[in-house]
């Protein structure tokens, strides 16, 4: 006996919402039955789905789950209403605009016993999935450092949060995910040059719970678009380009050089370089397939609300560090202490 298609709803038809609509419209085992956007659907992105103006109308369509792709400031209100009405939800990143709001969403979906996830799409990028698998198998040996760069032109569609919560949350989540370790501390600096009320550039350094060093450079001020992740360990360096989904391994040198000037350098030398051939499926499609399977009760890996909450905690620690020009130590996950456990002023 075949299972009936899941009835999905979508909140928001902005740039990301239109991508969600495209994938949901062709996703096996799912019918996109309704879309909520107060501005309607002038581009026809909803395809054959009914377009409604209120959340009550959308919920009345007997949804099996909903995708929340509206501005971050509305995530809490909409997510709480979905939880109260028994509707599982995939909520775009970041989970919420603040730690308390994110915690309320976690609690609401937990109380309701509903499947819920966060749309941290980089986890489903083929290059990062391959990188993570190689780290787990020990190919790099001990991990020393994770460096990310996420730069590009200003996105006029973003107005309610700055570059930390919009873009840097990608790097925060993927760094914890590929390494399997939480952030222990951060120190950061931000600037705002585009005339908007929020920051548009951030530099972050910090460390993870196992002592791994991290560094993030994120901005909306560069004409050059870059999505770079490098993990350096005792056997070399893995470099992922998530724009092209390429993963390259730069091995430490194993051949003795006869060049005296180079031989005098006692550190690591360059070895072989390998660019891996990996299957490249669209990350957003994989994300939707995983969440569909989770709603159907199948064992699969999604980004949980608890994980989304932790990312918001680290993002707020980054902003707090920049405001105070201070080193911020984060709480241990699961502890009852506040997210920002200690702030130490640096001279």
Short mmCIF file of C-alpha atoms in Angstrom, two decimals:
data_model
loop_
_atom_site.label_atom_id
_atom_site.label_comp_id
_atom_site.label_asym_id
_atom_site.label_seq_id
_atom_site.Cartn_x
_atom_site.Cartn_y
_atom_site.Cartn_z
CA UNK A 1 0.00 0.00 0.00
CA UNK A 2 1.52 3.32 -1.09
CA UNK A 3 1.83 6.20 1.35
CA UNK A 4 -0.18 9.33 0.48
CA UNK A 5 1.88 12.43 -0.33
CA UNK A 6 2.63 14.74 2.58
CA UNK A 7 0.79 18.06 2.46
CA UNK A 8 3.38 20.85 2.77
CA UNK A 9 2.95 24.56 3.31
CA UNK A 10 5.43 27.37 2.77
CA UNK A 11 5.66 30.72 4.57
CA UNK A 12 7.48 33.37 2.56
CA UNK A 13 8.15 33.87 -1.16
CA UNK A 14 11.32 35.93 -0.96
CA UNK A 15 14.54 34.86 -2.66
CA UNK A 16 14.99 31.79 -0.45
CA UNK A 17 11.26 31.07 -0.29
CA UNK A 18 11.07 30.86 -4.08
CA UNK A 19 13.85 28.25 -4.03
CA UNK A 20 11.96 26.27 -1.40
CA UNK A 21 8.81 26.48 -3.57
CA UNK A 22 10.73 25.17 -6.59
CA UNK A 23 12.04 22.15 -4.69
CA UNK A 24 8.79 21.41 -2.83
CA UNK A 25 6.83 21.52 -6.10
CA UNK A 26 8.81 18.59 -7.49
CA UNK A 27 9.74 16.68 -4.33
CA UNK A 28 8.77 13.01 -4.38
CA UNK A 29 6.15 12.14 -1.79
CA UNK A 30 5.18 15.77 -1.14
CA UNK A 31 2.43 18.06 -2.39
CA UNK A 32 2.93 21.81 -1.93
CA UNK A 33 -0.68 22.70 -1.13
CA UNK A 34 -0.38 26.25 0.17
CA UNK A 35 1.89 29.29 0.32
CA UNK A 36 1.60 32.25 2.66
CA UNK A 37 2.91 35.65 1.63
CA UNK A 38 1.13 38.95 2.34
CA UNK A 39 2.47 40.28 -0.98
CA UNK A 40 0.93 37.44 -2.95
CA UNK A 41 2.81 35.65 -5.70
CA UNK A 42 3.62 38.12 -8.50
CA UNK A 43 6.34 35.86 -9.97
CA UNK A 44 4.26 32.66 -10.06
CA UNK A 45 6.72 30.84 -7.79
CA UNK A 46 3.95 28.96 -5.96
CA UNK A 47 3.19 26.95 -9.11
CA UNK A 48 -0.16 25.24 -8.52
CA UNK A 49 -0.28 25.77 -4.77
CA UNK A 50 -2.95 27.96 -3.21
CA UNK A 51 -1.65 31.39 -2.14
CA UNK A 52 -3.10 32.73 1.11
CA UNK A 53 -2.70 35.91 3.14
CA UNK A 54 -2.85 34.61 6.74
CA UNK A 55 -1.29 31.82 8.75
CA UNK A 56 -4.74 30.63 9.87
CA UNK A 57 -5.70 30.05 6.23
CA UNK A 58 -2.53 28.09 5.62
CA UNK A 59 -2.96 25.90 8.70
CA UNK A 60 -6.57 25.22 7.66
CA UNK A 61 -5.22 23.37 4.59
CA UNK A 62 -4.47 20.37 6.87
CA UNK A 63 -0.69 20.57 6.62
CA UNK A 64 1.59 17.66 7.44
CA UNK A 65 4.46 20.14 7.79
CA UNK A 66 5.50 23.69 6.93
CA UNK A 67 8.64 25.44 5.75
CA UNK A 68 9.29 28.84 7.35
CA UNK A 69 11.21 31.13 4.96
CA UNK A 70 10.03 34.55 6.12
CA UNK A 71 12.30 37.24 7.69
CA UNK A 72 14.13 36.10 10.84
CA UNK A 73 12.22 38.55 13.04
CA UNK A 74 9.01 36.59 12.35
CA UNK A 75 10.38 33.10 12.98
CA UNK A 76 9.35 32.98 16.63
CA UNK A 77 5.75 34.14 16.14
CA UNK A 78 5.11 31.84 13.18
CA UNK A 79 6.98 28.88 14.66
CA UNK A 80 5.08 29.10 17.94
CA UNK A 81 1.76 29.18 16.07
CA UNK A 82 2.73 26.11 14.05
CA UNK A 83 3.76 24.23 17.20
CA UNK A 84 0.49 25.20 18.92
CA UNK A 85 -1.44 23.81 15.96
CA UNK A 86 0.51 20.53 15.75
CA UNK A 87 2.39 21.33 12.51
CA UNK A 88 6.02 20.12 12.18
CA UNK A 89 8.30 22.81 10.78
CA UNK A 90 11.54 23.31 8.89
CA UNK A 91 12.63 26.83 9.89
CA UNK A 92 15.19 28.71 7.83
CA UNK A 93 18.40 29.73 9.55
CA UNK A 94 18.99 31.37 11.90
CA UNK A 95 16.39 29.69 14.10
CA UNK A 96 15.37 33.01 15.67
CA UNK A 97 16.51 36.60 16.17
CA UNK A 98 17.65 36.02 19.78
CA UNK A 99 18.63 33.25 22.18
CA UNK A 100 15.43 33.57 24.31
CA UNK A 101 13.27 33.39 21.18
CA UNK A 102 15.18 30.35 19.93
CA UNK A 103 14.80 28.67 23.33
CA UNK A 104 11.04 29.28 23.29
CA UNK A 105 10.81 27.58 19.90
CA UNK A 106 12.83 24.60 21.14
CA UNK A 107 10.55 24.27 24.17
CA UNK A 108 7.32 24.65 22.16
CA UNK A 109 8.14 21.92 19.64
CA UNK A 110 9.47 19.65 22.40
CA UNK A 111 6.23 20.04 24.38
CA UNK A 112 4.18 19.28 21.28
CA UNK A 113 6.33 16.25 20.40
CA UNK A 114 6.75 17.48 16.84
CA UNK A 115 9.55 17.04 14.31
CA UNK A 116 11.30 20.36 13.72
CA UNK A 117 14.52 21.40 12.05
CA UNK A 118 16.63 24.37 10.99
CA UNK A 119 17.64 25.11 7.40
CA UNK A 120 21.43 25.18 7.76
CA UNK A 121 21.90 24.21 4.13
CA UNK A 122 25.71 23.97 4.16
CA UNK A 123 25.48 20.67 6.04
CA UNK A 124 24.07 19.19 2.84
CA UNK A 125 26.76 20.57 0.54
CA UNK A 126 28.58 17.60 -1.08
CA UNK A 127 32.03 19.07 -0.41
CA UNK A 128 31.37 19.51 3.31
CA UNK A 129 29.68 16.14 3.64
CA UNK A 130 32.75 14.50 2.12
CA UNK A 131 35.04 16.60 4.30
CA UNK A 132 33.20 15.57 7.45
CA UNK A 133 33.31 11.88 6.50
CA UNK A 134 37.06 12.10 5.93
CA UNK A 135 37.60 13.78 9.29
CA UNK A 136 35.51 11.11 11.02
CA UNK A 137 37.57 8.36 9.40
CA UNK A 138 40.79 9.98 10.62
CA UNK A 139 42.26 10.82 7.21
CA UNK A 140 43.59 14.17 8.47
CA UNK A 141 44.75 12.89 11.85
CA UNK A 142 44.53 15.40 14.69
CA UNK A 143 42.70 18.57 13.63
CA UNK A 144 44.50 21.83 14.42
CA UNK A 145 42.48 24.62 12.81
CA UNK A 146 39.32 25.49 10.86
CA UNK A 147 39.34 28.63 8.68
CA UNK A 148 36.34 29.94 6.75
CA UNK A 149 35.80 32.89 4.43
CA UNK A 150 32.30 33.87 3.30
CA UNK A 151 32.35 37.09 1.31
CA UNK A 152 30.25 38.76 -1.36
CA UNK A 153 28.17 41.78 -2.41
CA UNK A 154 25.46 43.26 -0.20
CA UNK A 155 22.10 41.38 -0.44
CA UNK A 156 19.38 44.04 -0.48
CA UNK A 157 16.82 41.39 0.52
CA UNK A 158 18.26 41.25 4.07
CA UNK A 159 17.18 44.06 6.40
CA UNK A 160 16.30 42.57 9.79
CA UNK A 161 19.65 41.08 10.85
CA UNK A 162 23.32 41.75 10.18
CA UNK A 163 26.00 39.66 8.56
CA UNK A 164 26.67 37.69 11.76
CA UNK A 165 23.21 36.14 12.05
CA UNK A 166 22.55 35.94 8.32
CA UNK A 167 25.86 34.64 6.96
CA UNK A 168 28.22 33.79 9.81
CA UNK A 169 25.68 31.34 11.24
CA UNK A 170 26.51 29.14 8.24
CA UNK A 171 30.15 29.00 9.30
CA UNK A 172 29.38 28.57 12.99
CA UNK A 173 27.10 25.61 12.30
CA UNK A 174 29.30 23.90 9.72
CA UNK A 175 32.43 24.24 11.88
CA UNK A 176 30.82 22.50 14.86
CA UNK A 177 29.24 19.92 12.56
CA UNK A 178 32.32 18.87 10.57
CA UNK A 179 34.54 18.71 13.66
CA UNK A 180 31.98 17.32 16.12
CA UNK A 181 32.93 19.92 18.75
CA UNK A 182 31.19 22.97 20.21
CA UNK A 183 32.61 26.47 20.49
CA UNK A 184 34.38 27.23 23.76
CA UNK A 185 35.25 30.90 23.20
CA UNK A 186 35.20 33.69 20.63
CA UNK A 187 36.73 37.11 20.09
CA UNK A 188 35.48 39.32 17.27
CA UNK A 189 35.38 42.73 15.60
CA UNK A 190 32.63 44.15 13.37
CA UNK A 191 32.10 47.20 11.17
CA UNK A 192 29.08 48.73 9.45
CA UNK A 193 29.89 50.54 6.21
CA UNK A 194 26.77 50.14 4.06
CA UNK A 195 24.55 52.58 5.93
CA UNK A 196 22.33 49.87 7.41
CA UNK A 197 21.74 49.61 11.18
CA UNK A 198 23.44 46.21 11.40
CA UNK A 199 27.05 45.10 10.96
CA UNK A 200 28.16 44.11 7.45
CA UNK A 201 31.63 42.72 8.18
CA UNK A 202 32.94 40.51 10.97
CA UNK A 203 36.26 38.89 11.84
CA UNK A 204 36.13 36.09 14.42
CA UNK A 205 38.80 34.02 16.11
CA UNK A 206 38.12 31.42 18.74
CA UNK A 207 38.54 27.84 19.82
CA UNK A 208 36.45 24.71 20.10
CA UNK A 209 35.99 22.47 23.11
CA UNK A 210 38.89 20.23 22.03
CA UNK A 211 41.27 23.15 21.54
CA UNK A 212 40.90 23.41 17.75
CA UNK A 213 41.51 26.99 16.58
CA UNK A 214 38.85 28.66 14.41
CA UNK A 215 38.86 31.78 12.25
CA UNK A 216 35.96 33.29 10.28
CA UNK A 217 35.97 36.23 7.86
CA UNK A 218 32.45 37.17 6.74
CA UNK A 219 31.23 40.25 4.90
CA UNK A 220 28.73 41.84 2.52
CA UNK A 221 31.31 44.33 1.21
CA UNK A 222 33.30 42.33 -1.32
CA UNK A 223 32.70 42.30 -5.11
CA UNK A 224 34.26 38.83 -5.05
CA UNK A 225 31.97 36.02 -3.91
CA UNK A 226 33.79 33.40 -1.86
CA UNK A 227 32.71 30.35 0.13
CA UNK A 228 35.89 28.79 1.53
CA UNK A 229 36.45 26.26 4.31
CA UNK A 230 39.90 24.87 5.18
CA UNK A 231 40.60 22.30 7.87
CA UNK A 232 44.27 21.84 8.76
CA UNK A 233 45.52 18.79 10.62
CA UNK A 234 48.61 16.72 11.25
CA UNK A 235 48.57 15.10 7.77
CA UNK A 236 47.70 18.11 5.66
CA UNK A 237 44.78 20.36 4.78
CA UNK A 238 41.29 19.75 3.33
CA UNK A 239 39.87 22.72 1.40
CA UNK A 240 36.19 22.93 0.46
CA UNK A 241 34.72 25.41 -2.02
CA UNK A 242 30.98 25.26 -1.38
CA UNK A 243 30.15 27.41 -4.41
CA UNK A 244 31.42 24.66 -6.72
CA UNK A 245 31.14 21.77 -4.21
CA UNK A 246 34.81 20.92 -4.78
CA UNK A 247 36.98 19.30 -2.10
CA UNK A 248 40.77 19.29 -2.36
CA UNK A 249 43.38 17.63 -0.15
CA UNK A 250 46.82 19.20 0.24
CA UNK A 251 49.11 16.61 1.80
CA UNK A 252 52.11 17.35 3.97
CA UNK A 253 55.37 16.76 2.13
CA UNK A 254 57.09 13.41 2.53
CA UNK A 255 60.03 13.93 0.14
CA UNK A 256 63.32 15.32 1.43
CA UNK A 257 64.47 18.38 -0.52
CA UNK A 258 68.08 18.99 -1.54
CA UNK A 259 67.48 22.74 -1.82
CA UNK A 260 69.39 24.11 1.12
CA UNK A 261 67.28 27.26 1.55
CA UNK A 262 64.09 25.20 1.80
CA UNK A 263 65.66 22.48 3.90
CA UNK A 264 66.51 25.09 6.52
CA UNK A 265 62.79 25.48 7.15
CA UNK A 266 61.98 22.75 9.65
CA UNK A 267 58.20 22.94 9.41
CA UNK A 268 55.73 21.23 7.09
CA UNK A 269 56.47 21.17 3.36
CA UNK A 270 54.05 20.86 0.43
CA UNK A 271 53.17 17.38 -0.74
CA UNK A 272 50.68 15.92 -3.20
CA UNK A 273 47.41 17.69 -4.02
CA UNK A 274 44.23 15.74 -4.85
CA UNK A 275 40.87 17.11 -5.94
CA UNK A 276 38.24 14.50 -5.15
CA UNK A 277 35.54 13.45 -7.59
CA UNK A 278 32.35 13.41 -5.51
CA UNK A 279 28.65 13.16 -6.44
CA UNK A 280 27.12 16.65 -6.52
CA UNK A 281 23.43 16.80 -5.65
CA UNK A 282 21.69 20.10 -4.91
CA UNK A 283 22.02 20.79 -1.16
CA UNK A 284 18.51 22.26 -0.85
CA UNK A 285 16.98 19.16 -2.42
CA UNK A 286 18.90 16.88 -0.04
CA UNK A 287 17.82 19.03 2.91
CA UNK A 288 14.16 18.68 1.89
CA UNK A 289 14.47 14.95 1.33
CA UNK A 290 15.92 14.51 4.82
CA UNK A 291 13.19 16.58 6.45
CA UNK A 292 10.43 14.79 4.52
CA UNK A 293 11.82 11.47 5.72
CA UNK A 294 11.98 12.74 9.32
CA UNK A 295 8.30 13.80 9.17
CA UNK A 296 7.46 10.30 7.91
CA UNK A 297 9.24 8.83 10.93
CA UNK A 298 12.27 7.50 9.09
CA UNK A 299 15.74 7.54 10.63
CA UNK A 300 17.63 10.43 9.03
CA UNK A 301 19.91 13.31 9.96
CA UNK A 302 18.45 16.82 10.15
CA UNK A 303 19.62 19.98 11.91
CA UNK A 304 17.72 19.92 15.21
CA UNK A 305 16.30 22.96 16.98
CA UNK A 306 18.76 22.39 19.84
CA UNK A 307 21.60 22.65 17.35
CA UNK A 308 20.02 25.76 15.84
CA UNK A 309 19.75 27.28 19.31
CA UNK A 310 23.45 26.65 19.94
CA UNK A 311 24.34 28.44 16.71
CA UNK A 312 22.29 31.48 17.76
CA UNK A 313 24.09 31.42 21.13
CA UNK A 314 27.49 31.51 19.43
CA UNK A 315 26.33 34.27 17.04
CA UNK A 316 25.22 36.40 19.98
CA UNK A 317 28.55 35.74 21.69
CA UNK A 318 30.29 37.02 18.54
CA UNK A 319 28.20 40.21 18.60
CA UNK A 320 28.73 40.63 22.34
CA UNK A 321 32.47 40.26 21.92
CA UNK A 322 32.51 42.92 19.19
CA UNK A 323 30.45 45.34 21.32
CA UNK A 324 32.66 44.91 24.39
CA UNK A 325 35.93 44.38 22.49
CA UNK A 326 36.32 41.38 24.77
CA UNK A 327 37.03 37.67 24.81
CA UNK A 328 33.80 35.73 25.43
CA UNK A 329 33.69 32.22 26.88
CA UNK A 330 30.58 30.20 26.06
CA UNK A 331 28.63 27.88 28.31
CA UNK A 332 28.97 24.13 27.99
CA UNK A 333 25.97 22.77 26.03
CA UNK A 334 23.36 21.36 28.39
CA UNK A 335 24.50 23.40 31.36
CA UNK A 336 21.98 25.71 33.06
CA UNK A 337 24.34 28.70 33.01
CA UNK A 338 23.72 31.62 30.62
CA UNK A 339 25.02 31.30 27.06
CA UNK A 340 27.70 33.93 27.69
CA UNK A 341 29.24 32.45 30.78
CA UNK A 342 32.14 34.87 31.21
CA UNK A 343 33.46 37.99 29.57
CA UNK A 344 37.07 39.02 30.05
CA UNK A 345 38.18 42.49 28.93
CA UNK A 346 41.35 42.47 26.88
CA UNK A 347 43.71 45.40 27.18
#
